[in-house]
Coordinates of C-alpha atoms in Angstrom, one line a residue:
M1 CA 66.7 102.3 116.3
S2 CA 63.1 102.2 115.0
R3 CA 62.0 104.5 112.2
N4 CA 58.4 105.7 111.7
A5 CA 57.2 104.4 108.4
R6 CA 56.1 107.3 106.1
P7 CA 52.8 106.4 104.4
A8 CA 52.7 106.8 100.6
F9 CA 49.7 107.5 98.4
T10 CA 48.1 104.5 96.9
L11 CA 47.3 104.4 93.2
I12 CA 43.6 104.9 93.9
E13 CA 44.3 107.9 96.2
L14 CA 46.5 109.4 93.5
L15 CA 43.8 109.0 90.9
V16 CA 41.2 110.5 93.1
C17 CA 43.4 113.6 93.7
I18 CA 44.0 114.0 90.0
A19 CA 40.2 113.7 89.3
I20 CA 39.5 116.3 91.9
M21 CA 42.0 118.7 90.4
G22 CA 40.5 118.1 87.0
V23 CA 37.0 118.9 88.3
L24 CA 38.3 122.1 89.9
A25 CA 40.1 123.2 86.8
A26 CA 37.0 122.5 84.7
M27 CA 35.0 124.7 87.1
I28 CA 37.6 127.5 87.2
L29 CA 38.5 127.7 83.5
P30 CA 35.1 129.0 82.2
A31 CA 35.2 131.8 84.8
V32 CA 38.8 132.7 83.7
Q33 CA 37.8 132.7 80.1
A34 CA 34.7 134.8 80.8
A35 CA 36.8 137.3 82.7
R36 CA 39.3 137.5 79.9
E37 CA 36.6 138.0 77.3
T38 CA 35.1 140.8 79.4
A39 CA 38.5 142.5 79.5
N40 CA 38.8 142.0 75.8
L41 CA 35.4 143.6 75.2
T42 CA 36.4 146.6 77.2
S43 CA 39.7 147.0 75.4
C44 CA 37.9 146.6 72.0
K45 CA 35.3 149.2 73.1
N46 CA 38.1 151.6 74.0
N47 CA 39.6 151.1 70.5
L48 CA 36.3 152.1 68.9
F49 CA 35.9 155.0 71.3
Q50 CA 39.4 156.4 70.3
Q51 CA 38.4 156.0 66.6
I52 CA 35.0 157.7 66.9
L53 CA 36.6 160.5 69.0
A54 CA 39.2 161.0 66.2
V55 CA 36.4 161.1 63.6
H56 CA 34.7 163.9 65.5
N57 CA 38.0 165.8 65.9
Y58 CA 38.5 165.5 62.2
E59 CA 35.0 166.8 61.5
M60 CA 35.4 169.8 63.8
T61 CA 38.6 170.7 61.9
H62 CA 37.3 170.1 58.4
E63 CA 33.5 170.5 58.8
H64 CA 32.9 167.2 57.2
Y65 CA 33.7 163.5 58.1
P66 CA 36.8 161.9 56.5
P67 CA 36.3 160.2 53.1
G68 CA 36.0 156.5 53.2
T69 CA 38.4 156.1 50.3
I70 CA 40.0 158.4 47.7
E71 CA 40.1 157.5 44.1
K72 CA 39.5 159.3 40.7
Q73 CA 36.5 157.1 39.9
G74 CA 34.5 154.1 41.1
P75 CA 33.4 151.6 41.8
I76 CA 36.2 150.5 44.0
A77 CA 37.6 147.1 43.1
N78 CA 39.3 145.0 45.8
T79 CA 42.7 144.9 44.1
A80 CA 46.0 146.3 45.1
I81 CA 45.9 148.8 42.2
G82 CA 44.9 152.5 42.7
Y83 CA 45.3 155.3 45.1
H84 CA 42.9 154.0 47.8
H85 CA 44.0 156.3 50.7
N86 CA 41.3 155.8 53.3
W87 CA 39.6 157.2 56.4
V88 CA 42.1 155.5 58.7
I89 CA 45.0 157.5 57.2
E90 CA 43.0 160.7 57.7
L91 CA 42.5 160.0 61.4
L92 CA 46.2 159.5 62.2
P93 CA 46.9 163.1 63.2
Y94 CA 43.8 163.0 65.5
I95 CA 44.8 159.8 67.3
D96 CA 48.3 160.9 68.3
Q97 CA 49.9 159.3 65.2
Q98 CA 51.2 162.4 63.6
N99 CA 54.6 160.9 62.9
T100 CA 53.2 157.9 61.1
Y101 CA 51.0 160.3 59.0
R102 CA 54.1 162.4 58.0
H103 CA 55.9 159.3 56.7
I104 CA 53.0 158.4 54.3
D105 CA 53.7 159.4 50.7
R106 CA 50.4 161.1 49.6
E107 CA 51.7 161.6 46.1
V108 CA 51.4 157.9 45.3
G109 CA 48.9 155.1 46.1
V110 CA 49.0 153.1 49.3
Y111 CA 50.4 150.0 47.5
H112 CA 53.4 151.9 46.2
V113 CA 56.8 150.8 47.4
N114 CA 57.2 154.3 49.0
N115 CA 54.4 153.3 51.5
E116 CA 55.4 149.6 51.9
D117 CA 57.0 150.0 55.4
I118 CA 54.1 152.0 56.8
R119 CA 51.6 149.7 55.2
G120 CA 53.1 146.7 57.1
M121 CA 53.1 148.4 60.5
T122 CA 50.9 147.2 63.3
Q123 CA 48.5 149.8 64.6
P124 CA 47.4 148.7 68.1
W125 CA 44.3 150.8 68.1
L126 CA 43.1 148.8 65.0
Q127 CA 43.7 145.4 66.7
C128 CA 40.9 143.7 68.6
P129 CA 42.4 141.7 71.5
S130 CA 40.0 138.8 71.1
G131 CA 41.5 138.1 67.7
N132 CA 45.0 137.1 66.8
P133 CA 47.4 140.1 66.2
L134 CA 48.1 140.5 62.5
R135 CA 50.7 142.8 61.3
G136 CA 49.4 145.3 58.8
Y137 CA 45.7 144.6 59.2
S138 CA 42.7 146.3 60.8
W139 CA 40.0 144.6 62.8
Y140 CA 37.7 147.6 62.3
A141 CA 35.9 149.1 59.3
A142 CA 33.7 152.2 58.6
V143 CA 30.2 151.9 57.2
H144 CA 30.0 152.7 53.5
H145 CA 26.4 151.6 52.7
D146 CA 23.3 150.0 54.1
V147 CA 23.1 147.1 51.6
E148 CA 25.6 144.9 49.8
A149 CA 26.9 147.0 46.9
P150 CA 30.2 148.2 45.5
I151 CA 32.0 151.1 47.3
D152 CA 31.0 154.2 45.2
V153 CA 30.0 157.8 45.3
D154 CA 26.3 157.1 45.7
N155 CA 26.5 155.0 48.9
N156 CA 24.2 155.7 51.8
G157 CA 26.6 155.4 54.7
V158 CA 28.9 158.1 56.1
F159 CA 32.2 156.8 54.6
F160 CA 32.4 156.0 50.9
L161 CA 34.2 156.9 47.7
N162 CA 35.4 160.6 47.9
S163 CA 32.8 161.3 50.6
R164 CA 32.6 164.6 52.4
V165 CA 29.5 164.0 54.5
R166 CA 28.6 166.9 56.9
H167 CA 27.0 166.4 60.3
E168 CA 23.7 168.0 59.2
Q169 CA 23.4 165.5 56.3
I170 CA 22.9 162.7 58.8
T171 CA 19.2 163.4 59.0
D172 CA 18.3 160.2 60.8
G173 CA 20.4 161.4 63.8
A174 CA 23.9 160.6 64.7
S175 CA 22.8 158.4 67.5
H176 CA 20.8 156.3 65.1
T177 CA 23.6 155.9 62.5
L178 CA 26.4 153.4 62.6
F179 CA 29.8 154.9 61.8
L180 CA 32.4 152.2 62.7
G181 CA 32.3 148.5 63.6
E182 CA 34.3 145.3 64.0
K183 CA 35.3 143.1 61.1
Q184 CA 37.7 140.2 60.5
P185 CA 40.5 140.3 57.9
G186 CA 39.7 137.9 55.1
P187 CA 41.7 136.1 52.4
Y188 CA 41.6 139.2 50.1
D189 CA 42.3 141.8 52.8
L190 CA 44.6 144.6 51.6
G191 CA 45.5 146.0 54.9
W192 CA 44.8 149.0 57.2
M193 CA 45.7 151.7 54.7
S194 CA 43.5 150.4 51.9
G195 CA 40.2 152.0 51.2
T196 CA 38.6 148.8 50.0
K197 CA 36.7 146.1 51.9
A198 CA 39.8 146.0 54.2
T199 CA 38.5 149.1 56.0
L200 CA 35.0 149.6 54.6
R201 CA 31.9 147.4 55.1
N202 CA 28.1 147.6 54.8
T203 CA 25.2 146.6 57.0
G204 CA 23.4 144.6 54.3
G205 CA 22.3 141.0 55.2
G206 CA 22.9 141.1 58.9
I207 CA 26.0 140.3 60.9
A208 CA 28.3 137.7 59.4
P209 CA 29.3 134.6 61.5
P210 CA 33.0 134.6 62.6
N211 CA 35.5 133.1 60.1
Y212 CA 38.0 131.0 62.1
T213 CA 40.4 130.6 59.2
L214 CA 43.4 132.6 60.3
L215 CA 45.5 134.7 58.0
P216 CA 49.3 134.4 58.1
D217 CA 51.1 137.3 59.8
G218 CA 52.3 139.9 57.3
Y219 CA 51.0 142.0 54.5
P220 CA 50.3 140.9 50.9
V221 CA 52.3 143.1 48.6
T222 CA 51.1 141.7 45.3
E223 CA 47.8 142.1 43.6
V224 CA 45.1 139.8 44.9
A225 CA 42.2 138.3 43.0
P226 CA 39.2 140.7 42.8
D227 CA 36.4 140.0 45.2
P228 CA 33.2 141.8 44.1
K229 CA 31.5 141.4 47.5
V230 CA 32.4 144.1 50.0
G231 CA 30.9 142.2 52.9
G232 CA 29.6 143.0 56.4
F233 CA 30.7 143.2 60.0
T234 CA 31.7 140.3 62.3
S235 CA 33.9 139.8 65.3
W236 CA 35.6 137.2 67.6
H237 CA 33.4 138.1 70.5
R238 CA 30.8 135.6 71.6
N239 CA 27.5 136.4 70.1
A240 CA 28.3 140.1 69.8
V241 CA 29.8 142.8 67.5
Q242 CA 30.7 146.3 68.8
F243 CA 29.8 149.4 66.8
A244 CA 30.3 153.1 67.3
T245 CA 27.5 155.4 66.4
G246 CA 27.8 159.0 65.3
D247 CA 27.1 160.5 68.7
G248 CA 30.3 158.9 70.1
A249 CA 28.7 156.0 71.8
V250 CA 30.0 152.4 71.5
H251 CA 27.3 149.6 71.5
T252 CA 27.7 145.9 72.0
V253 CA 25.2 144.5 69.5
N254 CA 23.8 140.9 69.5
I255 CA 24.8 139.1 66.3
Y256 CA 21.1 138.1 65.8
I257 CA 20.0 141.7 65.4
T258 CA 17.2 141.9 62.8
P259 CA 18.9 142.4 59.4
A260 CA 16.3 145.1 58.5
V261 CA 17.2 147.1 61.6
L262 CA 20.9 146.8 60.9
E263 CA 20.3 148.1 57.4
Q264 CA 18.4 151.1 58.8
L265 CA 21.4 151.8 61.1
G266 CA 23.7 151.8 58.1
H267 CA 21.7 154.4 56.2
R268 CA 22.4 158.0 57.3
A269 CA 19.1 159.4 55.9
D270 CA 16.4 156.9 55.2
G271 CA 13.8 158.6 57.4
K272 CA 12.5 155.4 58.9
L273 CA 11.5 155.1 62.6
L274 CA 14.0 153.0 64.5
D275 CA 13.2 150.6 67.3
P276 CA 14.8 152.2 70.4
S277 CA 15.8 148.8 71.8
W278 CA 18.0 147.9 68.8
D279 CA 21.1 147.5 70.9
R280 CA 19.6 145.2 73.6

């Protein structure tokens, strides 16, 4: 009884198939990555939209925007010593996080053991999906000043030391003033509750390039070395950082924006004319 011989792949045919599959994968992968980044941009934009909406709900209730950080006197040092309750904490009741807010001990500073459990929690609305999730950190910050300078009572942004800025004090116009933007946690980051460079940044010197040195997961509970520089904004997105302006809009800004224009946007009342194409 005869059998039909079943042809097998030759080595050359097998290599050709593998090569074709490799070419197809190389063609598809960039499209998949681009689609994923587009989805991440949209999710990140939604985070900022939730935050700026909460800022306005706070303002409608209190008739001023939340303070950037609270402390008896400044300037604010980037150390885990002090009261340092910040604008993020103030927004919790306005972003459907009332229970978290109630568990924060306002009688002591954010670094006190009474606030340790809350301080180490992950807040999804503070996590950009393009970056690695980090428990206890924020990927967003509020604008405290238009130039590199310590966080203090005389800053030109909307959120600074003991600030109580009213809407009418933003004389440049809310649509021309940056309120919130993206940042990356650095080696001296004190977490999402801390009113230091962890949640406050300035627009001085342009947008910083991404720092691809990842932090370990978790929250530092001991004092860190003081870092006199507050720093600016940056992101994991390709060539872009997203900001929320005071009118509630969220803008995707090219990282190569002119530094002088970015500084204008960080000042609530400099009176200068602004190029209307700044976000293109």
